[in-house]
PDB file of C-alpha atoms and ligand atoms in Angstrom:
ATOM      1  CA  MET A 270     -43.890 195.470  35.307  1.00  0.00           C
ATOM      2  CA  ASN A 271     -40.269 194.289  35.607  1.00  0.00           C
ATOM      3  CA  VAL A 272     -37.653 195.076  38.281  1.00  0.00           C
ATOM      4  CA  TYR A 273     -34.290 193.975  38.095  1.00  0.00           C
ATOM      5  CA  LEU A 274     -31.612 192.665  40.679  1.00  0.00           C
ATOM      6  CA  ILE A 275     -27.827 193.382  40.122  1.00  0.00           C
ATOM      7  CA  GLU A 276     -25.803 190.667  41.701  1.00  0.00           C
ATOM      8  CA  ASP A 277     -22.814 192.867  42.588  1.00  0.00           C
ATOM      9  CA  GLU A 278     -21.616 195.177  45.527  1.00  0.00           C
ATOM     10  CA  PRO A 279     -23.814 197.325  46.250  1.00  0.00           C
ATOM     11  CA  LEU A 280     -26.785 194.548  45.498  1.00  0.00           C
ATOM     12  CA  THR A 281     -28.656 196.657  43.427  1.00  0.00           C
ATOM     13  CA  LEU A 282     -32.242 196.798  42.893  1.00  0.00           C
ATOM     14  CA  VAL A 283     -33.735 198.437  39.722  1.00  0.00           C
ATOM     15  CA  ASP A 284     -37.166 199.995  40.338  1.00  0.00           C
ATOM     16  CA  ALA A 285     -39.573 198.191  42.747  1.00  0.00           C
ATOM     17  CA  GLY A 286     -43.160 198.326  41.513  1.00  0.00           C
ATOM     18  CA  PRO A 287     -46.202 200.034  42.394  1.00  0.00           C
ATOM     19  CA  ASN A 288     -47.311 200.555  46.201  1.00  0.00           C
ATOM     20  CA  SER A 289     -49.478 197.469  46.868  1.00  0.00           C
ATOM     21  CA  GLY A 290     -49.395 194.493  49.155  1.00  0.00           C
ATOM     22  CA  THR A 291     -49.629 192.062  46.188  1.00  0.00           C
ATOM     23  CA  SER A 292     -46.492 193.591  44.540  1.00  0.00           C
ATOM     24  CA  LEU A 293     -44.561 193.808  47.787  1.00  0.00           C
ATOM     25  CA  ASP A 294     -45.190 190.086  48.110  1.00  0.00           C
ATOM     26  CA  GLU A 295     -44.256 189.502  44.650  1.00  0.00           C
ATOM     27  CA  LEU A 296     -40.880 191.484  44.806  1.00  0.00           C
ATOM     28  CA  GLU A 297     -40.170 189.632  48.226  1.00  0.00           C
ATOM     29  CA  ARG A 298     -40.777 186.280  46.443  1.00  0.00           C
ATOM     30  CA  GLY A 299     -38.750 187.166  43.480  1.00  0.00           C
ATOM     31  CA  VAL A 300     -35.606 188.294  45.512  1.00  0.00           C
ATOM     32  CA  ALA A 301     -36.093 185.516  47.606  1.00  0.00           C
ATOM     33  CA  ALA A 302     -35.812 183.117  44.657  1.00  0.00           C
ATOM     34  CA  LEU A 303     -32.585 184.460  43.684  1.00  0.00           C
ATOM     35  CA  GLY A 304     -31.410 183.807  47.252  1.00  0.00           C
ATOM     36  CA  TYR A 305     -31.805 187.201  49.008  1.00  0.00           C
ATOM     37  CA  ALA A 306     -34.009 189.343  51.167  1.00  0.00           C
ATOM     38  CA  LEU A 307     -35.317 192.814  50.697  1.00  0.00           C
ATOM     39  CA  GLU A 308     -33.328 193.847  53.518  1.00  0.00           C
ATOM     40  CA  ASP A 309     -30.126 192.738  51.849  1.00  0.00           C
ATOM     41  CA  VAL A 310     -30.682 195.513  49.025  1.00  0.00           C
ATOM     42  CA  ASP A 311     -28.040 198.112  49.189  1.00  0.00           C
ATOM     43  CA  LEU A 312     -29.142 200.583  46.345  1.00  0.00           C
ATOM     44  CA  VAL A 313     -32.316 201.197  44.754  1.00  0.00           C
ATOM     45  CA  ILE A 314     -31.951 202.938  41.200  1.00  0.00           C
ATOM     46  CA  VAL A 315     -35.332 204.384  39.614  1.00  0.00           C
ATOM     47  CA  THR A 316     -35.627 204.642  36.146  1.00  0.00           C
ATOM     48  CA  HIS A 317     -38.290 207.289  36.092  1.00  0.00           C
ATOM     49  CA  GLN A 318     -41.189 208.877  37.974  1.00  0.00           C
ATOM     50  CA  HIS A 319     -44.276 206.862  37.175  1.00  0.00           C
ATOM     51  CA  ILE A 320     -46.095 205.010  40.057  1.00  0.00           C
ATOM     52  CA  ASP A 321     -45.886 201.738  38.819  1.00  0.00           C
ATOM     53  CA  HIS A 322     -42.028 201.966  39.252  1.00  0.00           C
ATOM     54  CA  LEU A 323     -41.789 204.156  41.931  1.00  0.00           C
ATOM     55  CA  GLY A 324     -44.319 203.092  44.399  1.00  0.00           C
ATOM     56  CA  LEU A 325     -42.456 200.645  46.617  1.00  0.00           C
ATOM     57  CA  VAL A 326     -38.906 202.403  46.396  1.00  0.00           C
ATOM     58  CA  GLY A 327     -39.607 204.279  49.742  1.00  0.00           C
ATOM     59  CA  LEU A 328     -40.869 201.096  51.522  1.00  0.00           C
ATOM     60  CA  VAL A 329     -37.742 198.891  50.138  1.00  0.00           C
ATOM     61  CA  ALA A 330     -35.540 201.556  51.346  1.00  0.00           C
ATOM     62  CA  ALA A 331     -37.050 201.704  54.811  1.00  0.00           C
ATOM     63  CA  LYS A 332     -36.652 197.940  55.273  1.00  0.00           C
ATOM     64  CA  SER A 333     -33.271 197.760  54.045  1.00  0.00           C
ATOM     65  CA  GLY A 334     -31.634 200.857  54.782  1.00  0.00           C
ATOM     66  CA  ALA A 335     -30.571 200.928  50.851  1.00  0.00           C
ATOM     67  CA  GLU A 336     -29.588 204.084  49.185  1.00  0.00           C
ATOM     68  CA  VAL A 337     -31.875 205.478  46.433  1.00  0.00           C
ATOM     69  CA  ALA A 338     -30.348 206.829  43.279  1.00  0.00           C
ATOM     70  CA  ALA A 339     -32.387 208.779  40.549  1.00  0.00           C
ATOM     71  CA  ILE A 340     -31.748 211.492  38.156  1.00  0.00           C
ATOM     72  CA  ASP A 341     -31.579 214.893  39.589  1.00  0.00           C
ATOM     73  CA  VAL A 342     -34.920 216.303  37.729  1.00  0.00           C
ATOM     74  CA  ALA A 343     -36.692 213.650  39.473  1.00  0.00           C
ATOM     75  CA  VAL A 344     -35.828 214.185  42.851  1.00  0.00           C
ATOM     76  CA  PRO A 345     -38.364 217.126  43.471  1.00  0.00           C
ATOM     77  CA  PHE A 346     -41.357 214.996  42.300  1.00  0.00           C
ATOM     78  CA  MET A 347     -39.851 211.850  44.318  1.00  0.00           C
ATOM     79  CA  GLU A 348     -39.659 213.682  47.427  1.00  0.00           C
ATOM     80  CA  ASN A 349     -43.055 215.533  47.171  1.00  0.00           C
ATOM     81  CA  PHE A 350     -44.915 213.011  45.633  1.00  0.00           C
ATOM     82  CA  SER A 351     -48.547 213.686  46.716  1.00  0.00           C
ATOM     83  CA  ALA A 352     -47.948 217.648  45.863  1.00  0.00           C
ATOM     84  CA  GLU A 353     -46.369 216.985  42.498  1.00  0.00           C
ATOM     85  CA  ALA A 354     -49.038 214.284  41.494  1.00  0.00           C
ATOM     86  CA  GLN A 355     -51.649 216.633  42.296  1.00  0.00           C
ATOM     87  CA  ALA A 356     -50.124 219.445  40.381  1.00  0.00           C
ATOM     88  CA  ASP A 357     -49.471 216.987  37.343  1.00  0.00           C
ATOM     89  CA  ASP A 358     -53.387 216.208  37.507  1.00  0.00           C
ATOM     90  CA  ASP A 359     -54.204 220.049  37.946  1.00  0.00           C
ATOM     91  CA  PHE A 360     -52.146 220.445  34.503  1.00  0.00           C
ATOM     92  CA  ALA A 361     -53.513 217.531  32.963  1.00  0.00           C
ATOM     93  CA  ARG A 362     -56.958 218.706  33.578  1.00  0.00           C
ATOM     94  CA  GLU A 363     -56.407 222.225  31.884  1.00  0.00           C
ATOM     95  CA  ILE A 364     -54.941 220.307  28.793  1.00  0.00           C
ATOM     96  CA  MET A 365     -57.825 218.028  28.413  1.00  0.00           C
ATOM     97  CA  LEU A 366     -60.190 220.760  28.747  1.00  0.00           C
ATOM     98  CA  ARG A 367     -58.370 223.051  26.370  1.00  0.00           C
ATOM     99  CA  HIS A 368     -58.268 220.404  23.586  1.00  0.00           C
ATOM    100  CA  GLY A 369     -61.996 219.412  23.739  1.00  0.00           C
ATOM    101  CA  ILE A 370     -62.316 216.407  26.230  1.00  0.00           C
ATOM    102  CA  PRO A 371     -66.004 216.914  27.519  1.00  0.00           C
ATOM    103  CA  GLU A 372     -65.963 217.901  31.134  1.00  0.00           C
ATOM    104  CA  ASN A 373     -67.984 214.636  32.510  1.00  0.00           C
ATOM    105  CA  VAL A 374     -64.935 212.685  31.081  1.00  0.00           C
ATOM    106  CA  VAL A 375     -62.453 214.929  32.686  1.00  0.00           C
ATOM    107  CA  ILE A 376     -64.078 214.636  35.981  1.00  0.00           C
ATOM    108  CA  ALA A 377     -64.052 210.971  35.748  1.00  0.00           C
ATOM    109  CA  LEU A 378     -60.497 210.756  34.622  1.00  0.00           C
ATOM    110  CA  THR A 379     -59.278 213.071  37.243  1.00  0.00           C
ATOM    111  CA  SER A 380     -60.899 210.809  40.085  1.00  0.00           C
ATOM    112  CA  VAL A 381     -59.630 207.770  38.344  1.00  0.00           C
ATOM    113  CA  SER A 382     -56.009 209.241  38.501  1.00  0.00           C
ATOM    114  CA  ARG A 383     -56.687 210.150  42.322  1.00  0.00           C
ATOM    115  CA  ALA A 384     -57.373 206.549  43.204  1.00  0.00           C
ATOM    116  CA  PHE A 385     -54.607 205.313  41.262  1.00  0.00           C
ATOM    117  CA  ARG A 386     -52.250 207.714  43.378  1.00  0.00           C
ATOM    118  CA  ALA A 387     -52.407 205.465  46.239  1.00  0.00           C
ATOM    119  CA  TRP A 388     -49.796 203.244  43.955  1.00  0.00           C
ATOM    120  CA  GLY A 389     -47.279 206.006  44.408  1.00  0.00           C
ATOM    121  CA  ALA A 390     -45.561 207.272  47.365  1.00  0.00           C
ATOM    122  CA  ARG A 391     -42.860 210.047  48.507  1.00  0.00           C
ATOM    123  CA  VAL A 392     -39.065 208.829  48.711  1.00  0.00           C
ATOM    124  CA  ASP A 393     -36.061 210.501  49.689  1.00  0.00           C
ATOM    125  CA  VAL A 394     -33.035 210.664  47.086  1.00  0.00           C
ATOM    126  CA  THR A 395     -29.843 209.792  48.546  1.00  0.00           C
ATOM    127  CA  GLN A 396     -27.907 209.802  45.574  1.00  0.00           C
ATOM    128  CA  PRO A 397     -28.924 212.236  42.724  1.00  0.00           C
ATOM    129  CA  LEU A 398     -27.429 211.540  39.253  1.00  0.00           C
ATOM    130  CA  GLN A 399     -26.443 213.647  36.695  1.00  0.00           C
ATOM    131  CA  ASP A 400     -26.926 213.136  32.691  1.00  0.00           C
ATOM    132  CA  GLY A 401     -23.600 211.584  31.564  1.00  0.00           C
ATOM    133  CA  GLN A 402     -22.386 210.399  34.947  1.00  0.00           C
ATOM    134  CA  GLU A 403     -20.822 207.008  35.754  1.00  0.00           C
ATOM    135  CA  LEU A 404     -22.545 204.710  38.415  1.00  0.00           C
ATOM    136  CA  ARG A 405     -19.629 202.503  39.471  1.00  0.00           C
ATOM    137  CA  LEU A 406     -20.405 199.142  41.415  1.00  0.00           C
ATOM    138  CA  ARG A 407     -17.751 196.463  42.163  1.00  0.00           C
ATOM    139  CA  ASP A 408     -17.984 194.576  39.032  1.00  0.00           C
ATOM    140  CA  ARG A 409     -19.599 197.076  36.303  1.00  0.00           C
ATOM    141  CA  THR A 410     -19.877 200.751  35.538  1.00  0.00           C
ATOM    142  CA  LEU A 411     -23.330 201.944  34.556  1.00  0.00           C
ATOM    143  CA  CYS A 412     -23.206 205.114  32.302  1.00  0.00           C
ATOM    144  CA  VAL A 413     -26.302 207.353  33.249  1.00  0.00           C
ATOM    145  CA  TYR A 414     -28.310 209.097  30.705  1.00  0.00           C
ATOM    146  CA  HIS A 415     -31.250 211.167  30.568  1.00  0.00           C
ATOM    147  CA  ARG A 416     -33.790 210.152  27.813  1.00  0.00           C
ATOM    148  CA  PRO A 417     -37.244 212.366  28.731  1.00  0.00           C
ATOM    149  CA  GLY A 418     -40.396 211.663  26.497  1.00  0.00           C
ATOM    150  CA  HIS A 419     -42.218 208.626  27.782  1.00  0.00           C
ATOM    151  CA  SER A 420     -42.038 210.797  30.967  1.00  0.00           C
ATOM    152  CA  PRO A 421     -39.903 213.974  31.866  1.00  0.00           C
ATOM    153  CA  THR A 422     -37.407 211.759  34.181  1.00  0.00           C
ATOM    154  CA  ASP A 423     -36.748 208.664  31.990  1.00  0.00           C
ATOM    155  CA  THR A 424     -33.432 207.645  32.432  1.00  0.00           C
ATOM    156  CA  VAL A 425     -31.346 204.632  30.991  1.00  0.00           C
ATOM    157  CA  PHE A 426     -28.311 203.130  32.357  1.00  0.00           C
ATOM    158  CA  HIS A 427     -25.628 201.800  29.868  1.00  0.00           C
ATOM    159  CA  ASP A 428     -23.195 198.515  30.786  1.00  0.00           C
ATOM    160  CA  VAL A 429     -20.774 199.380  27.786  1.00  0.00           C
ATOM    161  CA  GLU A 430     -18.682 196.361  28.781  1.00  0.00           C
ATOM    162  CA  ARG A 431     -21.405 193.958  28.612  1.00  0.00           C
ATOM    163  CA  ARG A 432     -23.542 195.742  25.999  1.00  0.00           C
ATOM    164  CA  ILE A 433     -26.664 196.058  28.068  1.00  0.00           C
ATOM    165  CA  LEU A 434     -28.973 199.004  28.327  1.00  0.00           C
ATOM    166  CA  ILE A 435     -31.503 199.266  31.056  1.00  0.00           C
ATOM    167  CA  ALA A 436     -33.869 201.341  29.294  1.00  0.00           C
ATOM    168  CA  ALA A 437     -37.184 200.583  31.402  1.00  0.00           C
ATOM    169  CA  ASP A 438     -40.238 202.539  29.673  1.00  0.00           C
ATOM    170  CA  HIS A 439     -37.925 204.463  27.170  1.00  0.00           C
ATOM    171  CA  LEU A 440     -38.073 201.486  24.792  1.00  0.00           C
ATOM    172  CA  LEU A 441     -40.889 198.573  25.161  1.00  0.00           C
ATOM    173  CA  GLY A 442     -40.742 195.677  22.548  1.00  0.00           C
ATOM    174  CA  HIS A 443     -44.736 194.890  22.419  1.00  0.00           C
ATOM    175  CA  ILE A 444     -46.118 198.289  22.270  1.00  0.00           C
ATOM    176  CA  SER A 445     -44.932 201.829  21.620  1.00  0.00           C
ATOM    177  CA  SER A 446     -44.025 203.843  24.701  1.00  0.00           C
ATOM    178  CA  ASN A 447     -46.456 206.586  25.298  1.00  0.00           C
ATOM    179  CA  PRO A 448     -45.026 210.105  25.094  1.00  0.00           C
ATOM    180  CA  LEU A 449     -47.240 211.210  28.057  1.00  0.00           C
ATOM    181  CA  ILE A 450     -47.913 215.007  27.880  1.00  0.00           C
ATOM    182  CA  THR A 451     -46.682 215.669  31.601  1.00  0.00           C
ATOM    183  CA  ARG A 452     -46.515 219.110  33.499  1.00  0.00           C
ATOM    184  CA  PRO A 453     -42.913 220.526  32.527  1.00  0.00           C
ATOM    185  CA  ARG A 454     -40.755 220.741  35.372  1.00  0.00           C
ATOM    186  CA  ASP A 455     -39.826 224.499  34.704  1.00  0.00           C
ATOM    187  CA  GLY A 456     -43.326 225.829  35.758  1.00  0.00           C
ATOM    188  CA  SER A 457     -44.554 226.586  32.081  1.00  0.00           C
ATOM    189  CA  THR A 458     -48.263 226.362  31.633  1.00  0.00           C
ATOM    190  CA  GLU A 459     -47.611 225.377  27.919  1.00  0.00           C
ATOM    191  CA  ARG A 460     -47.872 221.794  26.980  1.00  0.00           C
ATOM    192  CA  PRO A 461     -44.225 220.321  26.490  1.00  0.00           C
ATOM    193  CA  GLN A 462     -43.561 218.557  22.881  1.00  0.00           C
ATOM    194  CA  ALA A 463     -43.491 215.244  24.539  1.00  0.00           C
ATOM    195  CA  LEU A 464     -43.466 213.047  21.382  1.00  0.00           C
ATOM    196  CA  VAL A 465     -41.000 215.468  19.647  1.00  0.00           C
ATOM    197  CA  LEU A 466     -38.429 215.147  23.017  1.00  0.00           C
ATOM    198  CA  TYR A 467     -39.237 211.301  22.747  1.00  0.00           C
ATOM    199  CA  LEU A 468     -38.208 211.140  19.173  1.00  0.00           C
ATOM    200  CA  GLU A 469     -35.109 212.854  20.008  1.00  0.00           C
ATOM    201  CA  SER A 470     -34.021 210.473  22.750  1.00  0.00           C
ATOM    202  CA  LEU A 471     -34.728 207.681  20.606  1.00  0.00           C
ATOM    203  CA  ARG A 472     -32.123 208.891  18.180  1.00  0.00           C
ATOM    204  CA  ALA A 473     -29.487 208.844  20.624  1.00  0.00           C
ATOM    205  CA  THR A 474     -30.584 205.450  22.080  1.00  0.00           C
ATOM    206  CA  ARG A 475     -30.405 204.378  18.402  1.00  0.00           C
ATOM    207  CA  GLN A 476     -26.678 204.945  18.231  1.00  0.00           C
ATOM    208  CA  MET A 477     -25.705 202.958  21.178  1.00  0.00           C
ATOM    209  CA  ASP A 478     -23.994 199.847  20.566  1.00  0.00           C
ATOM    210  CA  VAL A 479     -26.097 197.534  22.748  1.00  0.00           C
ATOM    211  CA  ASP A 480     -27.054 193.855  22.406  1.00  0.00           C
ATOM    212  CA  LEU A 481     -29.677 193.661  24.916  1.00  0.00           C
ATOM    213  CA  VAL A 482     -32.179 196.081  26.391  1.00  0.00           C
ATOM    214  CA  LEU A 483     -33.840 195.378  29.363  1.00  0.00           C
ATOM    215  CA  THR A 484     -37.250 196.951  29.370  1.00  0.00           C
ATOM    216  CA  GLY A 485     -39.853 198.243  32.085  1.00  0.00           C
ATOM    217  CA  HIS A 486     -42.623 195.999  30.813  1.00  0.00           C
ATOM    218  CA  GLY A 487     -42.682 192.651  28.796  1.00  0.00           C
ATOM    219  CA  ASP A 488     -39.694 190.757  27.270  1.00  0.00           C
ATOM    220  CA  PRO A 489     -36.265 192.402  26.560  1.00  0.00           C
ATOM    221  CA  VAL A 490     -35.405 193.604  23.034  1.00  0.00           C
ATOM    222  CA  THR A 491     -32.469 192.250  21.296  1.00  0.00           C
ATOM    223  CA  ASP A 492     -32.740 194.493  18.043  1.00  0.00           C
ATOM    224  CA  HIS A 493     -32.945 197.812  19.284  1.00  0.00           C
ATOM    225  CA  ARG A 494     -32.171 199.612  16.062  1.00  0.00           C
ATOM    226  CA  ARG A 495     -34.881 197.794  14.039  1.00  0.00           C
ATOM    227  CA  LEU A 496     -37.516 198.277  16.704  1.00  0.00           C
ATOM    228  CA  ILE A 497     -36.549 202.031  16.861  1.00  0.00           C
ATOM    229  CA  ASP A 498     -36.856 202.417  12.871  1.00  0.00           C
ATOM    230  CA  GLU A 499     -40.552 200.753  13.126  1.00  0.00           C
ATOM    231  CA  ARG A 500     -41.233 203.340  15.911  1.00  0.00           C
ATOM    232  CA  PHE A 501     -39.931 206.244  13.647  1.00  0.00           C
ATOM    233  CA  ASN A 502     -42.141 204.749  10.968  1.00  0.00           C
ATOM    234  CA  LEU A 503     -45.419 204.268  13.106  1.00  0.00           C
ATOM    235  CA  HIS A 504     -45.153 207.906  13.958  1.00  0.00           C
ATOM    236  CA  GLN A 505     -44.491 208.796  10.448  1.00  0.00           C
ATOM    237  CA  ARG A 506     -47.967 207.229   9.208  1.00  0.00           C
ATOM    238  CA  ARG A 507     -49.856 208.648  12.249  1.00  0.00           C
ATOM    239  CA  ALA A 508     -48.778 212.229  11.583  1.00  0.00           C
ATOM    240  CA  THR A 509     -49.737 211.775   7.992  1.00  0.00           C
ATOM    241  CA  LYS A 510     -53.206 210.378   8.839  1.00  0.00           C
ATOM    242  CA  ILE A 511     -53.730 213.165  11.191  1.00  0.00           C
ATOM    243  CA  GLU A 512     -52.655 215.749   8.723  1.00  0.00           C
ATOM    244  CA  ARG A 513     -55.347 214.378   6.140  1.00  0.00           C
ATOM    245  CA  LEU A 514     -57.897 214.333   8.986  1.00  0.00           C
ATOM    246  CA  THR A 515     -57.559 218.174   9.414  1.00  0.00           C
ATOM    247  CA  VAL A 516     -57.402 218.689   5.658  1.00  0.00           C
ATOM    248  CA  GLU A 517     -61.203 217.443   5.573  1.00  0.00           C
ATOM    249  CA  ARG A 518     -61.886 219.901   8.233  1.00  0.00           C
ATOM    250  CA  PRO A 519     -60.428 221.620  11.231  1.00  0.00           C
ATOM    251  CA  ARG A 520     -60.727 219.386  14.573  1.00  0.00           C
ATOM    252  CA  THR A 521     -59.728 219.394  18.070  1.00  0.00           C
ATOM    253  CA  ALA A 522     -57.222 216.851  19.353  1.00  0.00           C
ATOM    254  CA  TYR A 523     -59.995 214.970  20.915  1.00  0.00           C
ATOM    255  CA  GLU A 524     -62.033 214.638  17.670  1.00  0.00           C
ATOM    256  CA  ILE A 525     -58.873 213.729  15.738  1.00  0.00           C
ATOM    257  CA  ALA A 526     -58.394 210.882  18.588  1.00  0.00           C
ATOM    258  CA  GLN A 527     -62.137 209.995  18.155  1.00  0.00           C
ATOM    259  CA  ALA A 528     -61.631 209.711  14.470  1.00  0.00           C
ATOM    260  CA  LEU A 529     -58.408 207.497  14.672  1.00  0.00           C
ATOM    261  CA  TRP A 530     -59.824 205.340  17.510  1.00  0.00           C
ATOM    262  CA  GLY A 531     -63.829 205.511  17.759  1.00  0.00           C
ATOM    263  CA  ASN A 532     -65.276 206.174  21.172  1.00  0.00           C
ATOM    264  CA  ILE A 533     -62.420 205.566  23.612  1.00  0.00           C
ATOM    265  CA  ALA A 534     -62.627 204.270  26.995  1.00  0.00           C
ATOM    266  CA  VAL A 535     -62.584 206.846  29.568  1.00  0.00           C
ATOM    267  CA  THR A 536     -59.482 205.655  31.201  1.00  0.00           C
ATOM    268  CA  GLN A 537     -57.731 205.905  27.884  1.00  0.00           C
ATOM    269  CA  ALA A 538     -58.783 209.515  26.931  1.00  0.00           C
ATOM    270  CA  TYR A 539     -55.444 211.104  28.346  1.00  0.00           C
ATOM    271  CA  LEU A 540     -53.181 208.416  26.692  1.00  0.00           C
ATOM    272  CA  THR A 541     -54.877 209.050  23.305  1.00  0.00           C
ATOM    273  CA  LEU A 542     -54.807 212.839  23.795  1.00  0.00           C
ATOM    274  CA  SER A 543     -51.120 212.703  24.197  1.00  0.00           C
ATOM    275  CA  GLU A 544     -50.481 210.451  21.367  1.00  0.00           C
ATOM    276  CA  VAL A 545     -52.512 212.987  19.115  1.00  0.00           C
ATOM    277  CA  LEU A 546     -50.934 216.168  20.471  1.00  0.00           C
ATOM    278  CA  GLY A 547     -47.583 214.701  19.855  1.00  0.00           C
ATOM    279  CA  HIS A 548     -48.174 214.353  16.287  1.00  0.00           C
ATOM    280  CA  VAL A 549     -49.693 217.686  16.136  1.00  0.00           C
ATOM    281  CA  ASP A 550     -46.488 219.057  17.573  1.00  0.00           C
ATOM    282  CA  LEU A 551     -44.458 217.381  14.659  1.00  0.00           C
ATOM    283  CA  LEU A 552     -46.630 218.828  12.300  1.00  0.00           C
ATOM    284  CA  LEU A 553     -46.855 222.554  13.432  1.00  0.00           C
ATOM    285  CA  ASN A 554     -42.983 222.205  13.802  1.00  0.00           C
ATOM    286  CA  GLU A 555     -43.123 221.184   9.981  1.00  0.00           C
ATOM    287  CA  GLY A 556     -45.509 224.059   9.351  1.00  0.00           C
ATOM    288  CA  ARG A 557     -48.121 221.494   8.021  1.00  0.00           C
ATOM    289  CA  LEU A 558     -50.584 222.463  10.799  1.00  0.00           C
ATOM    290  CA  VAL A 559     -51.769 225.555  12.603  1.00  0.00           C
ATOM    291  CA  GLU A 560     -53.114 226.030  15.844  1.00  0.00           C
ATOM    292  CA  ARG A 561     -56.166 228.257  16.742  1.00  0.00           C
ATOM    293  CA  ARG A 562     -58.121 229.016  19.873  1.00  0.00           C
ATOM    294  CA  ARG A 563     -61.848 229.098  19.591  1.00  0.00           C
ATOM    295  CA  ASN A 564     -63.717 230.157  22.997  1.00  0.00           C
ATOM    296  CA  GLY A 565     -60.313 228.425  25.038  1.00  0.00           C
ATOM    297  CA  VAL A 566     -60.575 225.170  22.637  1.00  0.00           C
ATOM    298  CA  SER A 567     -57.437 224.621  20.448  1.00  0.00           C
ATOM    299  CA  VAL A 568     -58.611 223.640  17.008  1.00  0.00           C
ATOM    300  CA  PHE A 569     -56.208 222.343  14.356  1.00  0.00           C
ATOM    301  CA  GLU A 570     -56.298 223.433  10.684  1.00  0.00           C
ATOM    302  CA  ALA A 571     -54.122 222.145   7.888  1.00  0.00           C
ATOM    303  CA  ALA A 572     -51.703 225.058   6.796  1.00  0.00           C
TER     304      ALA A 572
HETATM  305 ZN1  LIG B 623     -43.807 204.728  32.867  1.00  0.00          ZN
END
């Protein structure tokens, strides 16, 4: 994953990597190569709640005394990481069972997720940010925008003057960002429409005038409008394919995922389920599908 160091006043780190010794070593060496030590960092900006971005933030803040800035909706998650991550897993478990993923796969995935949790860690947010606010450094101003979809807390930072957008996982060049079904922040037990939300966020980003998008993984993006249009087309094609599968016969989301991608590796089951449910939501909203419950499992039929 990518982290960024903004050489300004305050010296600002964007994301910090997962909480592991190897990552800390890598981060220290990267920062040293630019002539600084981790102790010099004054501010850490967090782009979203995922552990590969968040894990080391607390450690960096402890070492350097840096302030930590993140969008306000991310604060409860970041400050109560363990309990929040557990609640996310419980929510994901219900979603998986409701959508036909076999129980043994659900159990395996739950333990994988618990093992991964060690890559995250709690951190106090000293500067909660609001959607639309400006974050002023000495030599630049970053406009802060909440762009949920990939996660409920995705935040992008727009340097209007330099035409740069720090977008992290909101827009990736080499793969389409997974709009992961994540427990909603409002306590609702219904699944959030992550893909629908994500496409809305992409439409807002498409309108921005930027030359360079700095991503959370892989290379920067220089033609964001063309890339976003490609993503829209991909999702359109996939929705049509899924509709066709439900015309053949009613299927659960898990059966749709299997028909699309064959027998998926256990670790990919939740990603592919999220992907299918995202498209199902688009089709449900357009009245092209209906959802019925059979013995607690949702089955999707062409309308
Ligand atoms: Zn992410």
